[in-house]
Amino acid sequence: MMFSNAALRFTDRPAEQACVDYPLGSDLCADEIEQRIIRAYVGLVYQAVDTANQRSVVVMRLGPLEVRLTEIHPDDVTPGVPSFWIEVFDWPQQASIDSVGCYEFDEDELAAAVEMIVGAAQDTRRRKNLPFH
């Protein structure tokens, strides 16, 4: 897999500018989220396979949300289904909010993952009536 330094391309301008701000952390914008996903992907190499024959690593935490990157073992991958999944998990609710599959972490996949993460964080913030800055 190759990663390029090219800028993310978004389908709309607001998503490109979107940032997530939580009281316990600084603003996370598209570029930083992308970099965290790439670092998490590299970090998977050092993770042990779990009982479900997967490897998983935390990409980031945003308030009550945790973003995880999971790799499904190649022997367990269904043809046509990505082997890498980025999931946004709500700890207080003990529920998965959203996920997106990736094959190669190309620009389009990274853009989709970033938009999903930002959208989930903004939706959670609205539901919990947290202030926007």
A tleap script that builds the chain and sets N, CA, C and O, in Angstrom:
source leaprc.protein.ff14SB
mol = sequence {
  NMET MET PHE SER ASN ALA ALA LEU ARG PHE
  THR ASP ARG PRO ALA GLU GLN ALA CYS VAL
  ASP TYR PRO LEU GLY SER ASP LEU CYS ALA
  ASP GLU ILE GLU GLN ARG ILE ILE ARG ALA
  TYR VAL GLY LEU VAL TYR GLN ALA VAL ASP
  THR ALA ASN GLN ARG SER VAL VAL VAL MET
  ARG LEU GLY PRO LEU GLU VAL ARG LEU THR
  GLU ILE HIE PRO ASP ASP VAL THR PRO GLY
  VAL PRO SER PHE TRP ILE GLU VAL PHE ASP
  TRP PRO GLN GLN ALA SER ILE ASP SER VAL
  GLY CYS TYR GLU PHE ASP GLU ASP GLU LEU
  ALA ALA ALA VAL GLU MET ILE VAL GLY ALA
  ALA GLN ASP THR ARG ARG ARG LYS ASN LEU
  PRO PHE CHIE
}
set mol.1.N position { 0.834 -1.180 0.000 }
set mol.1.CA position { 0.000 0.000 0.000 }
set mol.1.C position { 0.873 1.236 0.000 }
set mol.1.O position { 1.900 1.300 0.676 }
set mol.2.N position { 0.445 2.203 -0.767 }
set mol.2.CA position { 1.191 3.453 -0.840 }
set mol.2.C position { 0.330 4.594 -0.340 }
set mol.2.O position { -0.886 4.609 -0.534 }
set mol.3.N position { 0.968 5.534 0.295 }
set mol.3.CA position { 0.293 6.734 0.739 }
set mol.3.C position { 0.926 7.903 0.010 }
set mol.3.O position { 2.146 7.958 -0.147 }
set mol.4.N position { 0.116 8.816 -0.428 }
set mol.4.CA position { 0.658 9.991 -1.094 }
set mol.4.C position { 0.496 11.201 -0.184 }
set mol.4.O position { -0.281 11.181 0.770 }
set mol.5.N position { 1.233 12.234 -0.493 }
set mol.5.CA position { 1.125 13.478 0.271 }
set mol.5.C position { 0.073 14.396 -0.321 }
set mol.5.O position { -0.058 15.547 0.098 }
set mol.6.N position { -0.681 13.895 -1.296 }
set mol.6.CA position { -1.704 14.724 -1.939 }
set mol.6.C position { -2.772 15.130 -0.936 }
set mol.6.O position { -3.048 14.414 0.026 }
set mol.7.N position { -3.355 16.268 -1.175 }
set mol.7.CA position { -4.413 16.770 -0.302 }
set mol.7.C position { -5.661 15.915 -0.456 }
set mol.7.O position { -5.912 15.347 -1.519 }
set mol.8.N position { -6.443 15.829 0.621 }
set mol.8.CA position { -7.707 15.108 0.553 }
set mol.8.C position { -8.673 15.870 -0.341 }
set mol.8.O position { -8.704 17.101 -0.335 }
set mol.9.N position { -9.451 15.134 -1.101 }
set mol.9.CA position { -10.483 15.747 -1.917 }
set mol.9.C position { -11.835 15.400 -1.307 }
set mol.9.O position { -12.162 14.227 -1.132 }
set mol.10.N position { -12.602 16.407 -0.991 }
set mol.10.CA position { -13.912 16.212 -0.395 }
set mol.10.C position { -14.984 16.554 -1.420 }
set mol.10.O position { -14.744 17.300 -2.369 }
set mol.11.N position { -16.162 15.997 -1.209 }
set mol.11.CA position { -17.268 16.246 -2.119 }
set mol.11.C position { -17.901 17.614 -1.894 }
set mol.11.O position { -18.565 18.145 -2.785 }
set mol.12.N position { -17.703 18.181 -0.723 }
set mol.12.CA position { -18.239 19.511 -0.480 }
set mol.12.C position { -17.283 20.319 0.381 }
set mol.12.O position { -16.520 19.765 1.173 }
set mol.13.N position { -17.334 21.616 0.220 }
set mol.13.CA position { -16.414 22.517 0.907 }
set mol.13.C position { -16.530 22.464 2.421 }
set mol.13.O position { -15.495 22.471 3.087 }
set mol.14.N position { -17.742 22.410 3.023 }
set mol.14.CA position { -17.831 22.393 4.483 }
set mol.14.C position { -17.105 21.201 5.103 }
set mol.14.O position { -16.492 21.343 6.162 }
set mol.15.N position { -17.159 20.041 4.471 }
set mol.15.CA position { -16.477 18.867 5.021 }
set mol.15.C position { -14.972 19.076 5.030 }
set mol.15.O position { -14.285 18.627 5.947 }
set mol.16.N position { -14.463 19.752 4.016 }
set mol.16.CA position { -13.030 20.000 3.935 }
set mol.16.C position { -12.555 20.868 5.090 }
set mol.16.O position { -11.444 20.687 5.587 }
set mol.17.N position { -13.381 21.800 5.517 }
set mol.17.CA position { -13.015 22.714 6.573 }
set mol.17.C position { -13.396 22.210 7.959 }
set mol.17.O position { -13.021 22.802 8.971 }
set mol.18.N position { -14.147 21.107 7.994 }
set mol.18.CA position { -14.707 20.633 9.266 }
set mol.18.C position { -13.620 20.250 10.254 }
set mol.18.O position { -12.623 19.616 9.907 }
set mol.19.N position { -13.841 20.649 11.473 }
set mol.19.CA position { -12.969 20.277 12.574 }
set mol.19.C position { -13.858 19.790 13.706 }
set mol.19.O position { -15.040 20.126 13.777 }
set mol.20.N position { -13.282 19.011 14.568 }
set mol.20.CA position { -14.001 18.528 15.737 }
set mol.20.C position { -13.309 19.113 16.949 }
set mol.20.O position { -12.092 18.994 17.084 }
set mol.21.N position { -14.067 19.746 17.834 }
set mol.21.CA position { -13.488 20.348 19.024 }
set mol.21.C position { -14.173 19.779 20.256 }
set mol.21.O position { -15.396 19.856 20.380 }
set mol.22.N position { -13.411 19.221 21.147 }
set mol.22.CA position { -13.917 18.725 22.419 }
set mol.22.C position { -13.148 19.417 23.522 }
set mol.22.O position { -11.981 19.767 23.341 }
set mol.23.N position { -13.787 19.622 24.668 }
set mol.23.CA position { -13.125 20.340 25.762 }
set mol.23.C position { -11.792 19.731 26.180 }
set mol.23.O position { -10.897 20.460 26.609 }
set mol.24.N position { -11.640 18.427 26.068 }
set mol.24.CA position { -10.415 17.787 26.540 }
set mol.24.C position { -9.332 17.709 25.488 }
set mol.24.O position { -8.241 17.211 25.768 }
set mol.25.N position { -9.602 18.187 24.281 }
set mol.25.CA position { -8.585 18.084 23.244 }
set mol.25.C position { -8.635 19.280 22.324 }
set mol.25.O position { -9.555 20.096 22.378 }
set mol.26.N position { -7.638 19.366 21.489 }
set mol.26.CA position { -7.592 20.473 20.548 }
set mol.26.C position { -8.439 20.137 19.326 }
set mol.26.O position { -8.909 19.011 19.163 }
set mol.27.N position { -8.619 21.130 18.482 }
set mol.27.CA position { -9.344 20.906 17.234 }
set mol.27.C position { -8.643 19.815 16.430 }
set mol.27.O position { -7.419 19.808 16.299 }
set mol.28.N position { -9.434 18.909 15.905 }
set mol.28.CA position { -8.906 17.890 15.015 }
set mol.28.C position { -9.491 18.146 13.636 }
set mol.28.O position { -10.701 18.030 13.442 }
set mol.29.N position { -8.658 18.487 12.699 }
set mol.29.CA position { -9.115 18.764 11.353 }
set mol.29.C position { -8.776 17.589 10.448 }
set mol.29.O position { -8.093 16.651 10.858 }
set mol.30.N position { -9.254 17.651 9.228 }
set mol.30.CA position { -9.135 16.547 8.284 }
set mol.30.C position { -7.708 16.018 8.176 }
set mol.30.O position { -7.500 14.805 8.206 }
set mol.31.N position { -6.733 16.895 8.053 }
set mol.31.CA position { -5.350 16.439 7.887 }
set mol.31.C position { -4.857 15.646 9.091 }
set mol.31.O position { -4.192 14.622 8.931 }
set mol.32.N position { -5.178 16.111 10.288 }
set mol.32.CA position { -4.721 15.397 11.485 }
set mol.32.C position { -5.424 14.052 11.625 }
set mol.32.O position { -4.797 13.062 12.001 }
set mol.33.N position { -6.718 14.011 11.325 }
set mol.33.CA position { -7.439 12.739 11.398 }
set mol.33.C position { -6.839 11.750 10.402 }
set mol.33.O position { -6.636 10.581 10.728 }
set mol.34.N position { -6.558 12.217 9.200 }
set mol.34.CA position { -5.933 11.360 8.189 }
set mol.34.C position { -4.597 10.824 8.692 }
set mol.34.O position { -4.310 9.636 8.548 }
set mol.35.N position { -3.785 11.689 9.276 }
set mol.35.CA position { -2.479 11.261 9.781 }
set mol.35.C position { -2.626 10.227 10.898 }
set mol.35.O position { -1.844 9.279 10.974 }
set mol.36.N position { -3.613 10.406 11.752 }
set mol.36.CA position { -3.835 9.436 12.832 }
set mol.36.C position { -4.261 8.086 12.276 }
set mol.36.O position { -3.865 7.046 12.802 }
set mol.37.N position { -5.066 8.092 11.217 }
set mol.37.CA position { -5.461 6.831 10.582 }
set mol.37.C position { -4.240 6.136 10.012 }
set mol.37.O position { -4.082 4.927 10.185 }
set mol.38.N position { -3.390 6.864 9.347 }
set mol.38.CA position { -2.185 6.274 8.748 }
set mol.38.C position { -1.260 5.729 9.841 }
set mol.38.O position { -0.714 4.635 9.697 }
set mol.39.N position { -1.081 6.481 10.928 }
set mol.39.CA position { -0.247 5.985 12.032 }
set mol.39.C position { -0.851 4.729 12.650 }
set mol.39.O position { -0.125 3.803 13.011 }
set mol.40.N position { -2.184 4.696 12.775 }
set mol.40.CA position { -2.851 3.513 13.324 }
set mol.40.C position { -2.648 2.316 12.400 }
set mol.40.O position { -2.430 1.198 12.868 }
set mol.41.N position { -2.719 2.545 11.107 }
set mol.41.CA position { -2.485 1.465 10.143 }
set mol.41.C position { -1.074 0.882 10.329 }
set mol.41.O position { -0.901 -0.336 10.366 }
set mol.42.N position { -0.098 1.740 10.442 }
set mol.42.CA position { 1.281 1.281 10.664 }
set mol.42.C position { 1.369 0.543 12.002 }
set mol.42.O position { 2.076 -0.459 12.113 }
set mol.43.N position { 0.656 1.035 13.012 }
set mol.43.CA position { 0.665 0.408 14.329 }
set mol.43.C position { 0.048 -0.974 14.370 }
set mol.43.O position { 0.346 -1.754 15.275 }
set mol.44.N position { -0.807 -1.294 13.410 }
set mol.44.CA position { -1.419 -2.626 13.381 }
set mol.44.C position { -0.370 -3.732 13.280 }
set mol.44.O position { -0.582 -4.841 13.770 }
set mol.45.N position { 0.746 -3.431 12.654 }
set mol.45.CA position { 1.820 -4.420 12.489 }
set mol.45.C position { 2.259 -4.974 13.842 }
set mol.45.O position { 2.650 -6.138 13.938 }
set mol.46.N position { 2.196 -4.152 14.881 }
set mol.46.CA position { 2.687 -4.533 16.198 }
set mol.46.C position { 1.606 -5.118 17.106 }
set mol.46.O position { 1.886 -5.477 18.249 }
set mol.47.N position { 0.386 -5.215 16.611 }
set mol.47.CA position { -0.715 -5.735 17.417 }
set mol.47.C position { -0.844 -7.241 17.238 }
set mol.47.O position { -0.651 -7.769 16.143 }
set mol.48.N position { -1.168 -7.914 18.312 }
set mol.48.CA position { -1.407 -9.353 18.251 }
set mol.48.C position { -2.805 -9.605 17.682 }
set mol.48.O position { -3.704 -8.773 17.807 }
set mol.49.N position { -2.963 -10.746 17.070 }
set mol.49.CA position { -4.272 -11.157 16.566 }
set mol.49.C position { -5.106 -11.575 17.768 }
set mol.49.O position { -4.625 -12.300 18.639 }
set mol.50.N position { -6.382 -11.110 17.819 }
set mol.50.CA position { -7.241 -11.445 18.952 }
set mol.50.C position { -8.000 -12.754 18.712 }
set mol.50.O position { -7.758 -13.440 17.718 }
set mol.51.N position { -8.903 -13.093 19.608 }
set mol.51.CA position { -9.627 -14.361 19.516 }
set mol.51.C position { -10.557 -14.412 18.307 }
set mol.51.O position { -10.939 -15.502 17.882 }
set mol.52.N position { -10.929 -13.274 17.748 }
set mol.52.CA position { -11.778 -13.243 16.558 }
set mol.52.C position { -10.936 -13.229 15.279 }
set mol.52.O position { -11.454 -12.995 14.186 }
set mol.53.N position { -9.624 -13.484 15.431 }
set mol.53.CA position { -8.698 -13.521 14.297 }
set mol.53.C position { -8.580 -12.150 13.625 }
set mol.53.O position { -8.489 -12.053 12.401 }
set mol.54.N position { -8.584 -11.090 14.446 }
set mol.54.CA position { -8.465 -9.725 13.973 }
set mol.54.C position { -7.368 -9.004 14.752 }
set mol.54.O position { -6.967 -9.427 15.836 }
set mol.55.N position { -6.901 -7.917 14.173 }
set mol.55.CA position { -6.010 -6.999 14.886 }
set mol.55.C position { -6.714 -5.657 14.918 }
set mol.55.O position { -7.339 -5.246 13.940 }
set mol.56.N position { -6.608 -4.975 16.060 }
set mol.56.CA position { -7.306 -3.707 16.204 }
set mol.56.C position { -6.439 -2.725 16.983 }
set mol.56.O position { -5.668 -3.115 17.861 }
set mol.57.N position { -6.580 -1.440 16.646 }
set mol.57.CA position { -5.838 -0.379 17.318 }
set mol.57.C position { -6.745 0.852 17.410 }
set mol.57.O position { -7.561 1.104 16.523 }
set mol.58.N position { -6.589 1.608 18.490 }
set mol.58.CA position { -7.350 2.844 18.665 }
set mol.58.C position { -6.696 3.939 17.829 }
set mol.58.O position { -5.496 4.189 17.948 }
set mol.59.N position { -7.486 4.584 16.990 }
set mol.59.CA position { -7.008 5.692 16.165 }
set mol.59.C position { -6.999 6.971 16.993 }
set mol.59.O position { -6.021 7.719 16.986 }
set mol.60.N position { -8.113 7.219 17.717 }
set mol.60.CA position { -8.231 8.420 18.539 }
set mol.60.C position { -9.458 8.298 19.423 }
set mol.60.O position { -10.319 7.443 19.214 }
set mol.61.N position { -9.515 9.168 20.406 }
set mol.61.CA position { -10.699 9.303 21.248 }
set mol.61.C position { -11.182 10.737 21.133 }
set mol.61.O position { -10.394 11.682 21.173 }
set mol.62.N position { -12.487 10.880 20.988 }
set mol.62.CA position { -13.110 12.203 20.887 }
set mol.62.C position { -14.228 12.244 21.905 }
set mol.62.O position { -15.343 11.803 21.628 }
set mol.63.N position { -13.937 12.770 23.082 }
set mol.63.CA position { -14.947 12.783 24.132 }
set mol.63.C position { -15.377 11.357 24.438 }
set mol.63.O position { -14.539 10.521 24.776 }
set mol.64.N position { -16.680 11.063 24.325 }
set mol.64.CA position { -17.160 9.715 24.636 }
set mol.64.C position { -16.942 8.714 23.495 }
set mol.64.O position { -17.270 7.535 23.632 }
set mol.65.N position { -16.395 9.179 22.381 }
set mol.65.CA position { -16.230 8.315 21.212 }
set mol.65.C position { -14.818 7.779 21.100 }
set mol.65.O position { -13.846 8.448 21.454 }
set mol.66.N position { -14.728 6.564 20.603 }
set mol.66.CA position { -13.434 5.966 20.300 }
set mol.66.C position { -13.465 5.547 18.838 }
set mol.66.O position { -14.420 4.918 18.382 }
set mol.67.N position { -12.420 5.899 18.113 }
set mol.67.CA position { -12.289 5.507 16.716 }
set mol.67.C position { -11.263 4.385 16.664 }
set mol.67.O position { -10.138 4.535 17.139 }
set mol.68.N position { -11.664 3.259 16.080 }
set mol.68.CA position { -10.804 2.077 16.011 }
set mol.68.C position { -10.537 1.699 14.559 }
set mol.68.O position { -11.383 1.898 13.687 }
set mol.69.N position { -9.364 1.159 14.318 }
set mol.69.CA position { -9.024 0.571 13.030 }
set mol.69.C position { -8.828 -0.917 13.267 }
set mol.69.O position { -8.025 -1.317 14.110 }
set mol.70.N position { -9.558 -1.732 12.527 }
set mol.70.CA position { -9.477 -3.180 12.678 }
set mol.70.C position { -9.110 -3.809 11.348 }
set mol.70.O position { -9.621 -3.424 10.296 }
set mol.71.N position { -8.212 -4.785 11.414 }
set mol.71.CA position { -7.842 -5.567 10.246 }
set mol.71.C position { -8.368 -6.981 10.437 }
set mol.71.O position { -8.073 -7.636 11.436 }
set mol.72.N position { -9.138 -7.438 9.484 }
set mol.72.CA position { -9.635 -8.808 9.509 }
set mol.72.C position { -8.575 -9.706 8.887 }
set mol.72.O position { -7.986 -9.357 7.864 }
set mol.73.N position { -8.333 -10.842 9.490 }
set mol.73.CA position { -7.318 -11.768 8.990 }
set mol.73.C position { -7.639 -12.147 7.543 }
set mol.73.O position { -8.798 -12.404 7.217 }
set mol.74.N position { -6.624 -12.184 6.670 }
set mol.74.CA position { -6.855 -12.490 5.255 }
set mol.74.C position { -7.641 -13.787 5.011 }
set mol.74.O position { -8.401 -13.871 4.046 }
set mol.75.N position { -7.470 -14.782 5.861 }
set mol.75.CA position { -8.201 -16.035 5.691 }
set mol.75.C position { -9.694 -15.878 5.965 }
set mol.75.O position { -10.497 -16.702 5.527 }
set mol.76.N position { -10.071 -14.817 6.693 }
set mol.76.CA position { -11.471 -14.603 7.073 }
set mol.76.C position { -12.183 -13.542 6.235 }
set mol.76.O position { -13.360 -13.262 6.458 }
set mol.77.N position { -11.481 -12.957 5.283 }
set mol.77.CA position { -12.071 -11.894 4.478 }
set mol.77.C position { -12.939 -12.504 3.375 }
set mol.77.O position { -12.517 -13.408 2.654 }
set mol.78.N position { -14.145 -11.990 3.269 }
set mol.78.CA position { -15.057 -12.399 2.211 }
set mol.78.C position { -14.697 -11.624 0.953 }
set mol.78.O position { -14.472 -10.416 1.015 }
set mol.79.N position { -14.640 -12.305 -0.191 }
set mol.79.CA position { -14.333 -11.574 -1.438 }
set mol.79.C position { -15.286 -10.391 -1.636 }
set mol.79.O position { -16.498 -10.518 -1.463 }
set mol.80.N position { -14.717 -9.246 -1.999 }
set mol.80.CA position { -15.505 -8.037 -2.208 }
set mol.80.C position { -15.754 -7.227 -0.956 }
set mol.80.O position { -16.372 -6.164 -1.017 }
set mol.81.N position { -15.278 -7.718 0.190 }
set mol.81.CA position { -15.446 -7.004 1.455 }
set mol.81.C position { -14.067 -6.531 1.913 }
set mol.81.O position { -13.123 -7.320 1.935 }
set mol.82.N position { -13.937 -5.248 2.280 }
set mol.82.CA position { -12.632 -4.730 2.703 }
set mol.82.C position { -12.083 -5.474 3.921 }
set mol.82.O position { -12.841 -5.954 4.764 }
set mol.83.N position { -10.770 -5.559 3.997 }
set mol.83.CA position { -10.151 -6.223 5.153 }
set mol.83.C position { -9.850 -5.245 6.284 }
set mol.83.O position { -9.524 -5.673 7.391 }
set mol.84.N position { -9.951 -3.943 6.031 }
set mol.84.CA position { -9.724 -2.931 7.060 }
set mol.84.C position { -11.022 -2.172 7.313 }
set mol.84.O position { -11.728 -1.802 6.375 }
set mol.85.N position { -11.332 -1.943 8.596 }
set mol.85.CA position { -12.544 -1.229 8.971 }
set mol.85.C position { -12.215 -0.161 9.998 }
set mol.85.O position { -11.504 -0.417 10.970 }
set mol.86.N position { -12.739 1.040 9.775 }
set mol.86.CA position { -12.621 2.126 10.736 }
set mol.86.C position { -14.009 2.295 11.345 }
set mol.86.O position { -14.990 2.505 10.632 }
set mol.87.N position { -14.080 2.200 12.674 }
set mol.87.CA position { -15.351 2.235 13.388 }
set mol.87.C position { -15.336 3.343 14.427 }
set mol.87.O position { -14.329 3.563 15.099 }
set mol.88.N position { -16.457 4.036 14.553 }
set mol.88.CA position { -16.653 5.015 15.625 }
set mol.88.C position { -17.557 4.344 16.649 }
set mol.88.O position { -18.680 3.947 16.340 }
set mol.89.N position { -17.047 4.221 17.880 }
set mol.89.CA position { -17.753 3.524 18.949 }
set mol.89.C position { -18.077 4.498 20.072 }
set mol.89.O position { -17.211 5.252 20.516 }
set mol.90.N position { -19.327 4.480 20.531 }
set mol.90.CA position { -19.779 5.331 21.629 }
set mol.90.C position { -19.691 4.520 22.917 }
set mol.90.O position { -20.477 3.596 23.126 }
set mol.91.N position { -18.722 4.868 23.791 }
set mol.91.CA position { -18.515 4.106 25.029 }
set mol.91.C position { -19.695 4.169 25.992 }
set mol.91.O position { -20.120 3.121 26.479 }
set mol.92.N position { -20.246 5.347 26.292 }
set mol.92.CA position { -21.367 5.373 27.235 }
set mol.92.C position { -22.569 4.552 26.749 }
set mol.92.O position { -23.248 3.906 27.547 }
set mol.93.N position { -22.822 4.583 25.459 }
set mol.93.CA position { -23.953 3.839 24.900 }
set mol.93.C position { -23.591 2.390 24.577 }
set mol.93.O position { -24.468 1.570 24.304 }
set mol.94.N position { -22.294 2.082 24.611 }
set mol.94.CA position { -21.808 0.740 24.239 }
set mol.94.C position { -22.357 0.325 22.881 }
set mol.94.O position { -22.914 -0.761 22.721 }
set mol.95.N position { -22.186 1.226 21.898 }
set mol.95.CA position { -22.735 0.973 20.572 }
set mol.95.C position { -21.822 1.525 19.483 }
set mol.95.O position { -21.179 2.561 19.649 }
set mol.96.N position { -21.785 0.817 18.385 }
set mol.96.CA position { -21.095 1.307 17.209 }
set mol.96.C position { -21.975 2.353 16.545 }
set mol.96.O position { -23.159 2.114 16.308 }
set mol.97.N position { -21.398 3.514 16.245 }
set mol.97.CA position { -22.158 4.590 15.615 }
set mol.97.C position { -22.106 4.468 14.101 }
set mol.97.O position { -23.125 4.608 13.424 }
set mol.98.N position { -20.920 4.209 13.573 }
set mol.98.CA position { -20.747 4.121 12.130 }
set mol.98.C position { -19.419 3.441 11.839 }
set mol.98.O position { -18.547 3.367 12.705 }
set mol.99.N position { -19.270 2.947 10.623 }
set mol.99.CA position { -18.001 2.356 10.209 }
set mol.99.C position { -17.861 2.473 8.705 }
set mol.99.O position { -18.840 2.652 7.981 }
set mol.100.N position { -16.638 2.370 8.257 }
set mol.100.CA position { -16.351 2.417 6.829 }
set mol.100.C position { -15.221 1.425 6.553 }
set mol.100.O position { -14.257 1.335 7.313 }
set mol.101.N position { -15.356 0.686 5.454 }
set mol.101.CA position { -14.336 -0.279 5.067 }
set mol.101.C position { -13.332 0.330 4.115 }
set mol.101.O position { -13.655 1.223 3.331 }
set mol.102.N position { -12.095 -0.170 4.194 }
set mol.102.CA position { -11.023 0.320 3.326 }
set mol.102.C position { -10.247 -0.864 2.755 }
set mol.102.O position { -10.030 -1.870 3.431 }
set mol.103.N position { -9.840 -0.722 1.513 }
set mol.103.CA position { -8.999 -1.715 0.864 }
set mol.103.C position { -7.543 -1.273 0.883 }
set mol.103.O position { -6.656 -2.037 1.264 }
set mol.104.N position { -7.302 -0.023 0.465 }
set mol.104.CA position { -5.926 0.446 0.256 }
set mol.104.C position { -5.596 1.759 0.938 }
set mol.104.O position { -4.449 2.200 0.858 }
set mol.105.N position { -6.531 2.401 1.597 }
set mol.105.CA position { -6.328 3.715 2.201 }
set mol.105.C position { -5.887 4.736 1.167 }
set mol.105.O position { -5.002 5.555 1.417 }
set mol.106.N position { -6.520 4.673 -0.004 }
set mol.106.CA position { -6.235 5.682 -1.022 }
set mol.106.C position { -6.941 6.983 -0.642 }
set mol.106.O position { -7.615 7.050 0.386 }
set mol.107.N position { -6.787 8.006 -1.466 }
set mol.107.CA position { -7.346 9.325 -1.132 }
set mol.107.C position { -8.850 9.274 -0.894 }
set mol.107.O position { -9.347 9.877 0.056 }
set mol.108.N position { -9.573 8.563 -1.744 }
set mol.108.CA position { -11.027 8.504 -1.603 }
set mol.108.C position { -11.440 7.787 -0.320 }
set mol.108.O position { -12.367 8.222 0.364 }
set mol.109.N position { -10.758 6.694 0.006 }
set mol.109.CA position { -11.086 5.963 1.233 }
set mol.109.C position { -10.759 6.785 2.472 }
set mol.109.O position { -11.537 6.810 3.425 }
set mol.110.N position { -9.621 7.451 2.462 }
set mol.110.CA position { -9.263 8.300 3.599 }
set mol.110.C position { -10.255 9.447 3.741 }
set mol.110.O position { -10.656 9.780 4.856 }
set mol.111.N position { -10.652 10.051 2.638 }
set mol.111.CA position { -11.622 11.145 2.689 }
set mol.111.C position { -12.949 10.660 3.261 }
set mol.111.O position { -13.565 11.348 4.076 }
set mol.112.N position { -13.390 9.478 2.837 }
set mol.112.CA position { -14.652 8.920 3.354 }
set mol.112.C position { -14.543 8.645 4.849 }
set mol.112.O position { -15.484 8.906 5.598 }
set mol.113.N position { -13.405 8.120 5.285 }
set mol.113.CA position { -13.206 7.836 6.712 }
set mol.113.C position { -13.206 9.117 7.532 }
set mol.113.O position { -13.838 9.175 8.587 }
set mol.114.N position { -12.512 10.138 7.066 }
set mol.114.CA position { -12.455 11.417 7.774 }
set mol.114.C position { -13.853 12.022 7.873 }
set mol.114.O position { -14.254 12.485 8.940 }
set mol.115.N position { -14.587 12.022 6.780 }
set mol.115.CA position { -15.942 12.580 6.800 }
set mol.115.C position { -16.839 11.813 7.762 }
set mol.115.O position { -17.654 12.415 8.462 }
set mol.116.N position { -16.699 10.492 7.801 }
set mol.116.CA position { -17.498 9.674 8.710 }
set mol.116.C position { -17.168 10.011 10.166 }
set mol.116.O position { -18.074 10.146 10.988 }
set mol.117.N position { -15.888 10.148 10.488 }
set mol.117.CA position { -15.459 10.454 11.851 }
set mol.117.C position { -15.949 11.836 12.273 }
set mol.117.O position { -16.517 11.987 13.354 }
set mol.118.N position { -15.735 12.839 11.432 }
set mol.118.CA position { -16.169 14.197 11.751 }
set mol.118.C position { -17.684 14.237 11.906 }
set mol.118.O position { -18.198 14.846 12.844 }
set mol.119.N position { -18.396 13.593 10.993 }
set mol.119.CA position { -19.859 13.580 11.061 }
set mol.119.C position { -20.372 12.915 12.325 }
set mol.119.O position { -21.292 13.427 12.963 }
set mol.120.N position { -19.790 11.778 12.697 }
set mol.120.CA position { -20.211 11.072 13.914 }
set mol.120.C position { -19.948 11.923 15.150 }
set mol.120.O position { -20.780 11.986 16.055 }
set mol.121.N position { -18.789 12.579 15.189 }
set mol.121.CA position { -18.462 13.423 16.338 }
set mol.121.C position { -19.407 14.616 16.426 }
set mol.121.O position { -19.862 14.964 17.516 }
set mol.122.N position { -19.706 15.243 15.295 }
set mol.122.CA position { -20.618 16.390 15.299 }
set mol.122.C position { -22.030 15.965 15.685 }
set mol.122.O position { -22.703 16.672 16.436 }
set mol.123.N position { -22.492 14.813 15.179 }
set mol.123.CA position { -23.822 14.311 15.545 }
set mol.123.C position { -23.905 14.008 17.037 }
set mol.123.O position { -24.905 14.321 17.683 }
set mol.124.N position { -22.860 13.402 17.581 }
set mol.124.CA position { -22.829 13.089 19.011 }
set mol.124.C position { -22.875 14.368 19.828 }
set mol.124.O position { -23.579 14.453 20.835 }
set mol.125.N position { -22.130 15.343 19.390 }
set mol.125.CA position { -22.102 16.632 20.087 }
set mol.125.C position { -23.485 17.288 20.088 }
set mol.125.O position { -23.922 17.832 21.101 }
set mol.126.N position { -24.165 17.230 18.940 }
set mol.126.CA position { -25.517 17.802 18.858 }
set mol.126.C position { -26.485 17.050 19.771 }
set mol.126.O position { -27.283 17.677 20.468 }
set mol.127.N position { -26.427 15.722 19.777 }
set mol.127.CA position { -27.326 14.921 20.616 }
set mol.127.C position { -27.104 15.200 22.089 }
set mol.127.O position { -28.055 15.186 22.870 }
set mol.128.N position { -25.872 15.451 22.481 }
set mol.128.CA position { -25.555 15.684 23.891 }
set mol.128.C position { -25.626 17.156 24.265 }
set mol.128.O position { -25.338 17.536 25.400 }
set mol.129.N position { -26.018 17.990 23.285 }
set mol.129.CA position { -26.152 19.438 23.500 }
set mol.129.C position { -24.866 20.066 24.020 }
set mol.129.O position { -24.904 20.938 24.888 }
set mol.130.N position { -23.734 19.625 23.493 }
set mol.130.CA position { -22.464 20.241 23.861 }
set mol.130.C position { -22.293 21.511 23.026 }
set mol.130.O position { -22.722 21.555 21.873 }
set mol.131.N position { -21.672 22.536 23.597 }
set mol.131.CA position { -21.525 23.791 22.866 }
set mol.131.C position { -20.567 23.654 21.696 }
set mol.131.O position { -19.591 22.907 21.764 }
set mol.132.N position { -20.849 24.374 20.633 }
set mol.132.CA position { -19.941 24.464 19.489 }
set mol.132.C position { -19.109 25.722 19.639 }
set mol.132.O position { -19.560 26.706 20.227 }
set mol.133.N position { -17.909 25.694 19.116 }
set mol.133.CA position { -17.031 26.876 19.197 }
set mol.133.C position { -16.956 27.525 17.856 }
set mol.133.O position { -16.272 28.536 17.697 }
savepdb mol mol.pdb
quit
